[in-house]
Structure formats: C-alpha cells, structure tokens
Short mmCIF file of C-alpha atoms and ligand atoms in Angstrom, two decimals:
data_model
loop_
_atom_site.label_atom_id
_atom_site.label_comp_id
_atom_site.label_asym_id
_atom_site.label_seq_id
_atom_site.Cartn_x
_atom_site.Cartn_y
_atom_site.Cartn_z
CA UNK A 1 -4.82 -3.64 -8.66
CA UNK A 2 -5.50 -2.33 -11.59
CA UNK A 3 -2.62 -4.52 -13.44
CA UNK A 4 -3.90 -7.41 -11.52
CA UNK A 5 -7.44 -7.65 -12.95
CA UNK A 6 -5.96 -7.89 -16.91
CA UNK A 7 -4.48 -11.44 -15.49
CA UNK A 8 -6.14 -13.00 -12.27
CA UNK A 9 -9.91 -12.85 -10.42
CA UNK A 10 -9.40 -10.27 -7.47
CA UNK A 11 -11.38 -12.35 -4.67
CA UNK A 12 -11.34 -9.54 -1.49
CA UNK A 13 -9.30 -6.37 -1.27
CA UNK A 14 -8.29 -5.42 2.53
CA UNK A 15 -7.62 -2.27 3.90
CA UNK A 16 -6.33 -2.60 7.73
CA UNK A 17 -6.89 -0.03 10.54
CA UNK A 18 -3.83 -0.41 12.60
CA UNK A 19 -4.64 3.44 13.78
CA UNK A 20 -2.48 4.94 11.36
CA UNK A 21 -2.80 9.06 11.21
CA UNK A 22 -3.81 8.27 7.18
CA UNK A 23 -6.55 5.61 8.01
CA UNK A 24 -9.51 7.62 7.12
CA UNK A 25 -8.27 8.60 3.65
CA UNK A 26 -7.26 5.39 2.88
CA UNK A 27 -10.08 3.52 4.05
CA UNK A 28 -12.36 5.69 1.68
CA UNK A 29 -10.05 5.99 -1.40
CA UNK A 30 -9.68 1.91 -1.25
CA UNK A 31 -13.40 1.86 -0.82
CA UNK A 32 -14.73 4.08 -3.34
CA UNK A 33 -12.13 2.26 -5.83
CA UNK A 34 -13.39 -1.43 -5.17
CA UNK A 35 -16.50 -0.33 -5.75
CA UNK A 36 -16.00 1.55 -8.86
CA UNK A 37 -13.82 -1.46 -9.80
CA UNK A 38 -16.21 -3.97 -8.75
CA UNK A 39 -14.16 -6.05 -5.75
CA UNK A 40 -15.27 -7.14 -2.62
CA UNK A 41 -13.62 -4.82 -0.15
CA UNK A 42 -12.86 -5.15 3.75
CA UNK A 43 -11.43 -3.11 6.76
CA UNK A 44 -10.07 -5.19 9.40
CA UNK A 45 -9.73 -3.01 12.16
CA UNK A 46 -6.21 -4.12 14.52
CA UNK A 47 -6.79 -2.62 18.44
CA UNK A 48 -3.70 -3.62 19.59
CA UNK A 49 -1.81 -1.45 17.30
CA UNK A 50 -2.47 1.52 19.06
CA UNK A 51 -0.16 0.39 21.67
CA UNK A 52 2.81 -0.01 19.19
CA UNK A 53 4.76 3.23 18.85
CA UNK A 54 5.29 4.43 15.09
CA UNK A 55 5.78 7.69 13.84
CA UNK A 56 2.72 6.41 11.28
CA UNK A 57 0.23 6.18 14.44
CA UNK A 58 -2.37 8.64 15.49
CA UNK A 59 -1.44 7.63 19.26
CA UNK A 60 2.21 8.39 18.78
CA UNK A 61 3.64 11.89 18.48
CA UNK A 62 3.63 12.85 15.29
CA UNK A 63 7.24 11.96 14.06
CA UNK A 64 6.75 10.83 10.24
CA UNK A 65 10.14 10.84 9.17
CA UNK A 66 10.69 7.57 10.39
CA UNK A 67 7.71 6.07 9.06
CA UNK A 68 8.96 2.17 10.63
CA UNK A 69 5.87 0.05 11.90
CA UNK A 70 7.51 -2.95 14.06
CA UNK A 71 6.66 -5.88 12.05
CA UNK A 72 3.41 -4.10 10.20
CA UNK A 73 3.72 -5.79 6.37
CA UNK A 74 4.85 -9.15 8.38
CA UNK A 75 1.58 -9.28 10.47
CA UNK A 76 -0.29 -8.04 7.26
CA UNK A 77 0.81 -10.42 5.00
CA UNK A 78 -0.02 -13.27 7.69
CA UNK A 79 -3.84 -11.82 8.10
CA UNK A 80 -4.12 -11.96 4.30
CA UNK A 81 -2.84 -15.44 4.91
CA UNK A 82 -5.71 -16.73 6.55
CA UNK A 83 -8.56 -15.22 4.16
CA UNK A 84 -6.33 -16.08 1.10
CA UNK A 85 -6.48 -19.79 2.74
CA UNK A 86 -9.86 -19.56 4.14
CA UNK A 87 -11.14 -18.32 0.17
CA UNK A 88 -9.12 -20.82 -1.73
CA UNK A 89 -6.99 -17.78 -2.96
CA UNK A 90 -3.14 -18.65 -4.40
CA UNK A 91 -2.04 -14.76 -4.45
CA UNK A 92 -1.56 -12.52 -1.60
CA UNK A 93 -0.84 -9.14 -3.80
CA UNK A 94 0.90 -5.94 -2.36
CA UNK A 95 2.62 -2.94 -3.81
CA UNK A 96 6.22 -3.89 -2.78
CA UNK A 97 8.49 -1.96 -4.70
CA UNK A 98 12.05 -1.43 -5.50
CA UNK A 99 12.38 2.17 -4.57
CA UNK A 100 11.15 1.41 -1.07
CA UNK A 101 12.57 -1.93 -0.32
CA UNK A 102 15.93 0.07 -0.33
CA UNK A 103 14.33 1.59 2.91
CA UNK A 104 12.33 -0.75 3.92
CA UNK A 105 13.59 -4.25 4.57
CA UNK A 106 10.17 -5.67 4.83
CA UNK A 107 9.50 -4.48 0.90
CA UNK A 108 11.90 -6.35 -0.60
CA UNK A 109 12.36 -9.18 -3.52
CA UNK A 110 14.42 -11.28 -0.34
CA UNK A 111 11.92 -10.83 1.99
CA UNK A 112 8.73 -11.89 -0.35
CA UNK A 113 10.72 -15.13 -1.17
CA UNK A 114 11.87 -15.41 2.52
CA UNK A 115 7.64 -15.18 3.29
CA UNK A 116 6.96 -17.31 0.74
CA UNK A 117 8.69 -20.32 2.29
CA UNK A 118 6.76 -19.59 5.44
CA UNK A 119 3.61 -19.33 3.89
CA UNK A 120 4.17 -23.03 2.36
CA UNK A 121 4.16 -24.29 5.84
CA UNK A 122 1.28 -22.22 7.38
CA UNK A 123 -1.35 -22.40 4.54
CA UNK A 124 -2.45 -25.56 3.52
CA UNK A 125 -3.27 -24.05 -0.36
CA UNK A 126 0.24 -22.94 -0.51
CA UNK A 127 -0.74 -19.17 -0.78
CA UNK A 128 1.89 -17.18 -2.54
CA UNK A 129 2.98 -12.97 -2.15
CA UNK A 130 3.05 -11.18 -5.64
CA UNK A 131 3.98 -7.82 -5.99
CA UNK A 132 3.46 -6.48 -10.06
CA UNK A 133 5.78 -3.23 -9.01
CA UNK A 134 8.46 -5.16 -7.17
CA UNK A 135 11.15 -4.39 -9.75
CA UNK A 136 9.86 -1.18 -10.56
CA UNK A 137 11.23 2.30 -8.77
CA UNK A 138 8.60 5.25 -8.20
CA UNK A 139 8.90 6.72 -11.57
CA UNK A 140 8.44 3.64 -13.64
CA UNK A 141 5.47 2.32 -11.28
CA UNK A 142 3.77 6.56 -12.21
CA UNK A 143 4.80 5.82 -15.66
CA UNK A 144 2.79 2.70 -15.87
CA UNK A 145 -0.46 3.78 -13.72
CA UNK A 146 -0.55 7.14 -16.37
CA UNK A 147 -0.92 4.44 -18.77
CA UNK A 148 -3.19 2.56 -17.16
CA UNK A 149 -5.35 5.30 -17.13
CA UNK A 150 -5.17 5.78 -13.10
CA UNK A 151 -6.55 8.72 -11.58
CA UNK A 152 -4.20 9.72 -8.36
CA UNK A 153 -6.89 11.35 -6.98
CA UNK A 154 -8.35 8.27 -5.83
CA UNK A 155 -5.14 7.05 -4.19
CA UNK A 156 -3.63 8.46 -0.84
CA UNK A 157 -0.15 7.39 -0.38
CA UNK A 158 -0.25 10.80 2.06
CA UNK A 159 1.23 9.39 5.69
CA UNK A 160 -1.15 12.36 7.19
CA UNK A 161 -4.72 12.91 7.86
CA UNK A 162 -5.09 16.36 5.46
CA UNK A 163 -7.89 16.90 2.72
CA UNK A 164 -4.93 16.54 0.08
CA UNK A 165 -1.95 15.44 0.35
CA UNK A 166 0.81 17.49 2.83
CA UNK A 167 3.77 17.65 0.20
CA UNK A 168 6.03 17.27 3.36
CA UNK A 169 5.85 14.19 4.80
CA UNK A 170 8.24 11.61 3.08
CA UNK A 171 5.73 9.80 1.37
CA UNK A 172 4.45 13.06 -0.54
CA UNK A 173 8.09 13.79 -1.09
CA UNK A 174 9.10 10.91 -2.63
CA UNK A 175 6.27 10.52 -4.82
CA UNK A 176 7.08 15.19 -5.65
CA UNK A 177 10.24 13.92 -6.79
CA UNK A 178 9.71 10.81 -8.74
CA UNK A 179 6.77 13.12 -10.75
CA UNK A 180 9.65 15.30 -10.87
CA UNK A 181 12.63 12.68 -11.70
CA UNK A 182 9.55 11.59 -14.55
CA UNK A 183 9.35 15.10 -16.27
CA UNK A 184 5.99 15.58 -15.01
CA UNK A 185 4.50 18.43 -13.30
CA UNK A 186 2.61 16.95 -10.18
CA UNK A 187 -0.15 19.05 -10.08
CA UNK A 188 -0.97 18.30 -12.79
CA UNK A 189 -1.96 14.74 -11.68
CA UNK A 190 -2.77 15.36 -7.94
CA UNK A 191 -5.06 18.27 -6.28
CA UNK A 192 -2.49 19.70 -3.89
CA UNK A 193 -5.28 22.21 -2.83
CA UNK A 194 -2.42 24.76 -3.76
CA UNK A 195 0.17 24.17 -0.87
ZN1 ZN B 1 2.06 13.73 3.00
#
C-alpha cells in the first residue's frame, strides 16, 4: 500500500471477514492504517465462510499448519472485481509474493495472469491484479517496508487471535526467519510481548 500511493490514487481498501481466527486484528490494523494513510476503507463481512473448513477459521479446529482456504484469494479477487468495476478502478492490488506462491498456488505470477484473462471477460473496464511484491521473497519485501519507513506494529500477518503475534504459527515463523535470513533481530521491529 504504501508503495502503491508513490504511483497510483488508492480508491477503497477492503478487508474481508470470512471468519478467520485473525479477523479482529486485522480488521483494526487495516483500519487504523487507512485512516492514518488517508483511504477509504471497508469490511465486507462473507457468512457463508463459516461453513468452509480451514485450519484459518474460528469455526474449524484449530489446525494452522495447513493454512489452505478452498478458493479464498479466487473469490477475493472476484469481490474486488465488482467494486474495482463498479468505481471505475483499473487495479485490483494484493500482496502476492514469491516466497508464498511456492506454497500457495493461488499467489502466484501464473495464476495473476491466468485471473487476468478472466477478469477481461467479466469486467467491462478491463480491471487488472497487481501485486508490487510478486517477485520479491520475505526478506526483500522486510527490506523494502524498513525503507519505506513501515512500522510492523501496525500490520498482523499473525494467523491467530493473540495481543501480539504467537511466534508459532507458520505465518509468524516465516516472517522469524526471513528477519532472521535478513540479519535482523525481530524484536527489534515487532512487540512479541516477550514470548
Ligand atoms: Zn502467529
């Protein structure tokens, strides 16, 4: 977001509530930012999620290490869709990355080009995913937000519902060892609470 407003007009930032264990934290850490950074910011809340097992939702047992939501960036990327359309937006933006889309299918270069062709036929603008990170791994994207001037703080990239971040599920590990992988110490950059 932050990398986004040096070269384009953010229109509407969404957070979505598909009952994920994390939602509160989220919901207030993308809040708080929008409104520090001055963009329009919106929670679309998905019901119907809560029937769909994932180790990510508050319904399911708690099973984080496989952190796979059936079809959850494909669905978001087609609800941006309609108020990228709907605002006369051309970017959809999201923090696809190269680290991940070795995991995650649905994060990957193939699949934002794959969406892309879709999205020619179901918008009538045209609207186009972007993701600034998508060739960058963990410790180059930590790199560039130090930079940037980013305060971690105001993120939560924890998959649980803690006051700081757990340091064991595989989100906090991942981003333990790219701090790590970076030469930085990571509490130096993120309250842990001292876990
Ligand atoms: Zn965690």
């Amino acid at each position: 977001m932050l990398k986004a407003r040096e070269i384009m007009d953010i229109i509407l930032a969404i957070t979505i509530d598909y009952g994920q264990r994390a939602k509160e934290k989220e919901i207030a850490c993308s809040r708080n930012l929008c409104r520090e950074l001055g963009i329009n910011h919106k929670v679309v809340k998905l019901e119907f999620m809560q029937e769909i097992e994932s180790g990510l939702n508050a319904s399911s047992p708690l099973n984080d290490t496989s952190p796979w939501v059936p079809n959850r960036n494909g669905l978001f990327i087609n609800l941006a869709a309609c108020y990228a359309e709907h605002l006369q937006a051309d970017y959809i933006l999201c923090g696809f990355n190269r680290e991940e889309a070795q995991d995650f299918p649905d994060n990957s270069a193939a699949f934002i080009v794959a969406v892309n062709q879709s999205l020619y036929y179901s918008t009538l603008n045209h609207v186009k995913v972007e993701s600034f990170v998508k060739d960058l791994d963990k410790v180059e994207i930590i790199k560039e937000a130090i930079k940037m001037g980013l305060d971690f703080n105001k993120t939560w990239s924890c998959y649980r519902n803690t006051e700081y971040p757990c340091g064991q599920c595989p989100s906090c590990r991942r981003n333990i060892a790219a701090f790590k992988k970076a030469g930085l110490n990571y509490e130096d950059y993120i309250h842990t609470g001292n876990y």
